[in-house]
Short mmCIF file of C-alpha atoms in Angstrom, two decimals:
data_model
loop_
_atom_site.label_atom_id
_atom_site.label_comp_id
_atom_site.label_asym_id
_atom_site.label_seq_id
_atom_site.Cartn_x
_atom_site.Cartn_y
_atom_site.Cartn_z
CA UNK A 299 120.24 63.68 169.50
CA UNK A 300 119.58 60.22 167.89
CA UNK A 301 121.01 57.15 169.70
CA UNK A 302 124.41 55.09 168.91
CA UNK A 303 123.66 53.89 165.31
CA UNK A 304 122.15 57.31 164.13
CA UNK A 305 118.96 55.28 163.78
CA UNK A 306 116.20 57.95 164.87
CA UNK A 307 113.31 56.09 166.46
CA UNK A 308 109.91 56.23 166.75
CA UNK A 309 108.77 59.24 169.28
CA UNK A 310 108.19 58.59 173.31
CA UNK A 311 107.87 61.01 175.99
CA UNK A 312 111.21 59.50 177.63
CA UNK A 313 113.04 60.68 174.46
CA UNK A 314 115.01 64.09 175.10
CA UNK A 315 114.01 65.03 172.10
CA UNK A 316 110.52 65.54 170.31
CA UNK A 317 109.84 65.86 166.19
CA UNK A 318 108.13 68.61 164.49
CA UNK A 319 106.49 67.08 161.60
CA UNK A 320 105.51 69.00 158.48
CA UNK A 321 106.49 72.81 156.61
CA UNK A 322 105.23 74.88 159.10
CA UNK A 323 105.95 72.78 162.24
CA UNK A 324 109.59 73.30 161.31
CA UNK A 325 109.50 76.50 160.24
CA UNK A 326 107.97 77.91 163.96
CA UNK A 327 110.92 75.39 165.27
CA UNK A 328 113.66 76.96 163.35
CA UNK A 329 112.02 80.68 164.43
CA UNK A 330 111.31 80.08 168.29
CA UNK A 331 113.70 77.73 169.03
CA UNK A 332 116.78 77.59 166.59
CA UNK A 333 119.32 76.28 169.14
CA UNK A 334 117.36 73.40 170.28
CA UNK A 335 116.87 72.13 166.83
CA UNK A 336 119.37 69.47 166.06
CA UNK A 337 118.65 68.27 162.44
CA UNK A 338 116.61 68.95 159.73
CA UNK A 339 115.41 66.42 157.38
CA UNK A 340 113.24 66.52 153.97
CA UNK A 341 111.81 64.36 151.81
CA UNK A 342 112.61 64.33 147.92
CA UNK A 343 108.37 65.21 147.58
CA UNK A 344 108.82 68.15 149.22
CA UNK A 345 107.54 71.13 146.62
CA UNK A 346 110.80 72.91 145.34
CA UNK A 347 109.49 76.26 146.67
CA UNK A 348 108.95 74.84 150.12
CA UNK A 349 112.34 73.43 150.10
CA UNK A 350 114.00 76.49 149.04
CA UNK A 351 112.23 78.15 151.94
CA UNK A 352 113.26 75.16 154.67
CA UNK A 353 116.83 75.24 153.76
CA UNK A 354 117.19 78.93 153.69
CA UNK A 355 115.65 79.11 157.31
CA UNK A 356 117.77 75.89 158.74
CA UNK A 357 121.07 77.88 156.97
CA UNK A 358 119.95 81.15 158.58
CA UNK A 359 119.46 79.10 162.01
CA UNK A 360 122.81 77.10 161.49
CA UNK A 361 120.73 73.95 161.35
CA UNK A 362 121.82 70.73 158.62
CA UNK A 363 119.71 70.05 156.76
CA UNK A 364 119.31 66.73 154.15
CA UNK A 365 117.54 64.74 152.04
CA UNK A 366 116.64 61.48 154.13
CA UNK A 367 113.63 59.88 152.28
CA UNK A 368 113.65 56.91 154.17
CA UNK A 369 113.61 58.08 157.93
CA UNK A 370 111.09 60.84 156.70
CA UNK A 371 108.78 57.85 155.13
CA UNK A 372 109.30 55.54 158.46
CA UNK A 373 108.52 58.49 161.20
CA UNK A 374 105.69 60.36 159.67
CA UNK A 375 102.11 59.35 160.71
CA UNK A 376 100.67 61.18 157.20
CA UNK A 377 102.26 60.69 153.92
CA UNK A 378 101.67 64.53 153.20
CA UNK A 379 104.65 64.95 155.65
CA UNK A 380 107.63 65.59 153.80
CA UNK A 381 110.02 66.94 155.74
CA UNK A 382 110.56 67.20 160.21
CA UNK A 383 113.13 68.74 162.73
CA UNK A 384 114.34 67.12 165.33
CA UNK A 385 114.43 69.28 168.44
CA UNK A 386 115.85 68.71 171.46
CA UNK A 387 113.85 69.29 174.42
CA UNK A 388 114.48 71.70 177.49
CA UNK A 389 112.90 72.28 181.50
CA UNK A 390 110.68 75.55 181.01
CA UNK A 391 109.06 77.33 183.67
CA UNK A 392 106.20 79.81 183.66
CA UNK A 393 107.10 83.54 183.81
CA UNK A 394 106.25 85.03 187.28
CA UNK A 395 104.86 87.79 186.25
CA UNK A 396 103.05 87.14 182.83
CA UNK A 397 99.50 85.97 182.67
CA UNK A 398 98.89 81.88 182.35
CA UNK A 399 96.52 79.40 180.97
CA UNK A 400 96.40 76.20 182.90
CA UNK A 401 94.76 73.03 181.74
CA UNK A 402 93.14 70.83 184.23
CA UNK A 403 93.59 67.03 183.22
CA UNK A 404 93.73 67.22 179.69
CA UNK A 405 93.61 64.05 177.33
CA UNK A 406 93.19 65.07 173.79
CA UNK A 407 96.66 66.71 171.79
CA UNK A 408 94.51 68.30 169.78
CA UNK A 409 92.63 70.17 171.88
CA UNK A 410 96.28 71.46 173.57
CA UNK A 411 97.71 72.00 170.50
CA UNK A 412 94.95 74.18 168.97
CA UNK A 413 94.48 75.94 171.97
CA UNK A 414 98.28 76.79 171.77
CA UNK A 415 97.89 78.40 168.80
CA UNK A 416 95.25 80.63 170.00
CA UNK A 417 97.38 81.67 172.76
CA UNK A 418 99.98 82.31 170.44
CA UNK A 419 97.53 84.54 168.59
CA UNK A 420 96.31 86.64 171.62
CA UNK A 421 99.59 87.38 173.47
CA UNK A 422 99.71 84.55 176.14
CA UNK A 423 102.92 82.42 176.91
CA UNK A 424 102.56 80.43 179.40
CA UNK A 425 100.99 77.29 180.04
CA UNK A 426 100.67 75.10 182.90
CA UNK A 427 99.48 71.44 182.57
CA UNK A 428 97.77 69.99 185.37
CA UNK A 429 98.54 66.15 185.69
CA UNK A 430 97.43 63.56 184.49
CA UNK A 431 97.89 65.74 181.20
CA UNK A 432 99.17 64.85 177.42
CA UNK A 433 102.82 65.22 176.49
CA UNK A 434 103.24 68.71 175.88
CA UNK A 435 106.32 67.45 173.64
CA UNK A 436 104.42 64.76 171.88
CA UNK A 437 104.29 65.46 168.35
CA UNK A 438 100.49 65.47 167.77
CA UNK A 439 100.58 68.57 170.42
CA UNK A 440 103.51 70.07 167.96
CA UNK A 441 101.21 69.41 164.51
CA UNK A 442 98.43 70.75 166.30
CA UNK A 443 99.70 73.71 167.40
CA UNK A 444 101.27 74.13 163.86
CA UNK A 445 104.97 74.41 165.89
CA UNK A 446 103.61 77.38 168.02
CA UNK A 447 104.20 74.99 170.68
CA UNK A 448 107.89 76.24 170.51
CA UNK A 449 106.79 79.66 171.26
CA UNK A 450 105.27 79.20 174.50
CA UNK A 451 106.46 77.66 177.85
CA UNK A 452 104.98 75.07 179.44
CA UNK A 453 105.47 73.76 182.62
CA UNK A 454 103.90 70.73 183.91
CA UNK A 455 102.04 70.43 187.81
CA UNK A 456 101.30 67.09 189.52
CA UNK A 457 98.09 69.36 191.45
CA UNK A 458 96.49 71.64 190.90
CA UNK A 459 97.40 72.96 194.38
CA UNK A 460 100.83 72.87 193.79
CA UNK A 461 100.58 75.17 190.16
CA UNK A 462 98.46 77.85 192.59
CA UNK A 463 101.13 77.16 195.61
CA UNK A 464 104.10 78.02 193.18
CA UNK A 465 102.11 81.29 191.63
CA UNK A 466 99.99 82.46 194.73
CA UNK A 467 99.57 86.27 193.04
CA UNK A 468 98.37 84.60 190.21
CA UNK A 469 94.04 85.18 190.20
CA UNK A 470 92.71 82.83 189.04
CA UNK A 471 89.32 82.65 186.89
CA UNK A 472 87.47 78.72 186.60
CA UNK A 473 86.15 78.72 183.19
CA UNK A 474 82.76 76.63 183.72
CA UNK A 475 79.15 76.47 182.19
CA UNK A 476 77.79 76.92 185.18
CA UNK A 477 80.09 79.75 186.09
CA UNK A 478 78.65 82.99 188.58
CA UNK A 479 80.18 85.53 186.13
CA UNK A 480 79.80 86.54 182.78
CA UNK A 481 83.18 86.84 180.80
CA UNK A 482 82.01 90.27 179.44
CA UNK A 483 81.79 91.51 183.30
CA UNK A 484 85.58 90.33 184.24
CA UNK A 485 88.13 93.17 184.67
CA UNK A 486 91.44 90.90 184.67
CA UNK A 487 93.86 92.46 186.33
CA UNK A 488 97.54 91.04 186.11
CA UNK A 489 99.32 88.59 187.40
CA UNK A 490 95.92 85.65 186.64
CA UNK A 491 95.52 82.58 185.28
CA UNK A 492 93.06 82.07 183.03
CA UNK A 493 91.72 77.99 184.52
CA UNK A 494 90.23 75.00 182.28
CA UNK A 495 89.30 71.36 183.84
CA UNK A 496 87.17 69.14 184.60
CA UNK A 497 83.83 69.60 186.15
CA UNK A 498 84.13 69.88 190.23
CA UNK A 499 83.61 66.57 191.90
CA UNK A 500 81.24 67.15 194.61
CA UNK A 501 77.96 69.45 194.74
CA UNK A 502 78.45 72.66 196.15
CA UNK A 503 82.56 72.74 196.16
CA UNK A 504 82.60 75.39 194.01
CA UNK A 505 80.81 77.65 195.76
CA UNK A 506 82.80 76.86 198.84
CA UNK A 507 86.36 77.07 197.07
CA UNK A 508 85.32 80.67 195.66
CA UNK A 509 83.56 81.87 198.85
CA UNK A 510 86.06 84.11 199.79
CA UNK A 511 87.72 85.02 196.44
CA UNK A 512 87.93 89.01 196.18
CA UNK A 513 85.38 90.53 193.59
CA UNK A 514 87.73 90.50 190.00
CA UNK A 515 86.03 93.73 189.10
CA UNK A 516 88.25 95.24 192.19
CA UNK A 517 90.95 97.78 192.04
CA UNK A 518 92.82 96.46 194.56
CA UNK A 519 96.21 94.54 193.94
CA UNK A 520 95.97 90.96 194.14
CA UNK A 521 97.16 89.33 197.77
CA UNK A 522 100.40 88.10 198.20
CA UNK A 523 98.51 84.84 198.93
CA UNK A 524 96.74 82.67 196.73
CA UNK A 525 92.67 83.16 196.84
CA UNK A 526 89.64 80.80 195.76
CA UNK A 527 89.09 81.22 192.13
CA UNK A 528 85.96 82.91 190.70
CA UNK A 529 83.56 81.08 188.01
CA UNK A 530 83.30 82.29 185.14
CA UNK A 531 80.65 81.14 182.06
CA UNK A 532 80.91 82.01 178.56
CA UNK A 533 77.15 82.70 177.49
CA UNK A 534 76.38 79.96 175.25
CA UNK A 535 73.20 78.69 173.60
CA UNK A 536 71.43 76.24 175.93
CA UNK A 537 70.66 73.75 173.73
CA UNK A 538 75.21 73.10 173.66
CA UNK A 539 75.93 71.75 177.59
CA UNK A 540 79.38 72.79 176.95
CA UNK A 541 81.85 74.06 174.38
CA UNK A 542 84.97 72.30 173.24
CA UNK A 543 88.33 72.72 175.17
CA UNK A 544 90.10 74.58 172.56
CA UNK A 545 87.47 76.61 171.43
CA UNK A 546 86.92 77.72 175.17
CA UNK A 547 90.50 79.11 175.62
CA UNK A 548 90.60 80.58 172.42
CA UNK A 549 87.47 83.02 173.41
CA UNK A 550 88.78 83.53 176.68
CA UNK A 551 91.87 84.50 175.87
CA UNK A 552 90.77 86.84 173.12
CA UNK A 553 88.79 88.30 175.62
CA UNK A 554 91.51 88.35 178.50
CA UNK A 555 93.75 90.03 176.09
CA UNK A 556 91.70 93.14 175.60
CA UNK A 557 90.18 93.46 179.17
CA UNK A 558 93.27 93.04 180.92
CA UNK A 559 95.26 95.87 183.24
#
């Protein structure tokens, strides 16, 4: 996967191929997605134990791995890195009928990456990125998400409309400060999406895009067509206007994952 030369070079998202960077970045890499994963190199500071460990998991996955000090030291952004994979990257789509997690417009690879983890933690798989949105390949996303990024799909949407056009069965719930419901009184019922963005842009289009949204506390099937979403708050002190991104989905989906049907 590295150009004529064998020269690896820096990361871009035109690349068709991303880097994990660090122990456990490679590790989930060499777990999730062992086929994909087209070298594996290691730097001679890498801890003995932890190399043990990396070579007996790229030999299990039928990975090479080798000592390459130099393109280790000249690709890492941290000199604690010691070792990365190089793994190639592949078109994903969202599962029709699992539950998703879709990002509005999101900027910081942190915020994605952490968030992936949580997903990762509470069952979720599937993650749709609303444009203008980070990389989901760039590395930072990778680091952040401590490789759980190559246990999810995610599947990028230039609309919003067009994610909720492609998964009309899919309710949805608008995570917002402001929201009408409380996330204690949500019944989820499956196929939904669990929604994170930006604020809306005019006063009053919330309540007019959830108007006619069907009550989520109903035992009635979702319809075949794709509804208004509901609000939804997470009771917060008042004196925080908002909680961070990551933090957000992580308590939603912990809740999501035990109120589901």
């Amino acid at each position: 996967m590295s150009p004529a030369g064998g020269r690896l070079p820096p990361y871009r998202a035109e690349l068709p191929f991303t880097y994990a960077f660090g122990r456990f970045a490679v590790l989930e890499a060499l777990t999730h997605r062992p086929d994909d994963v087209t070298a594996v190199l290691w730097h001679a500071r890498l801890p003995d134990t932890e190399r043990e460990r990396l070579l007996a998991a790229a030999a299990r996955a039928g990975v090479a791995a080798r000592r390459d000090d130099a393109t280790v030291a000249r690709l890492r952004r941290k000199e604690s890195v010691h070792c990365l994979a190089v793994v190639a990257k592949r078109e994903e789509r969202l599962a029709e009928a699992a539950d998703h997690v879709a990002l509005v417009r999101p900027s910081h690879p942190g915020n994605v990456g952490s968030a992936i983890r949580s997903l990762v933690a509470f069952g979720f798989g599937d993650l749709a990125l609303v444009a203008p949105a980070v990389d989901a390949w760039g590395p930072y996303v990778v680091r952040a998400s401590v490789g759980l990024r190559f246990a999810v799909r995610c599947q990028a949407f230039a609309s919003l409309e067009a994610y909720r056009a492609r998964y009309p069965r899919h309710a949805a719930y608008l995570f917002d400060a402001g929201g009408e419901l409380e996330l204690e009184e949500v019944e989820f019922r499956s196929p939904f999406t669990l929604l994170f963005g930006p604020e809306w842009q005019a006063p009053g289009a919330a309540d007019a895009a959830v108007a006619a949204a069907p009550d989520p506390r109903s035992t009635v099937a979702p319809a075949p067509v794709s509804a208004p979403p509901r609000t939804v708050r997470i009771e917060q002190d008042n004196r925080v206007e908002s909680l961070n991104l990551a933090i957000s989905v992580s308590i939603a989906a912990y809740r999501a994952s035990r109120a589901r049907r």
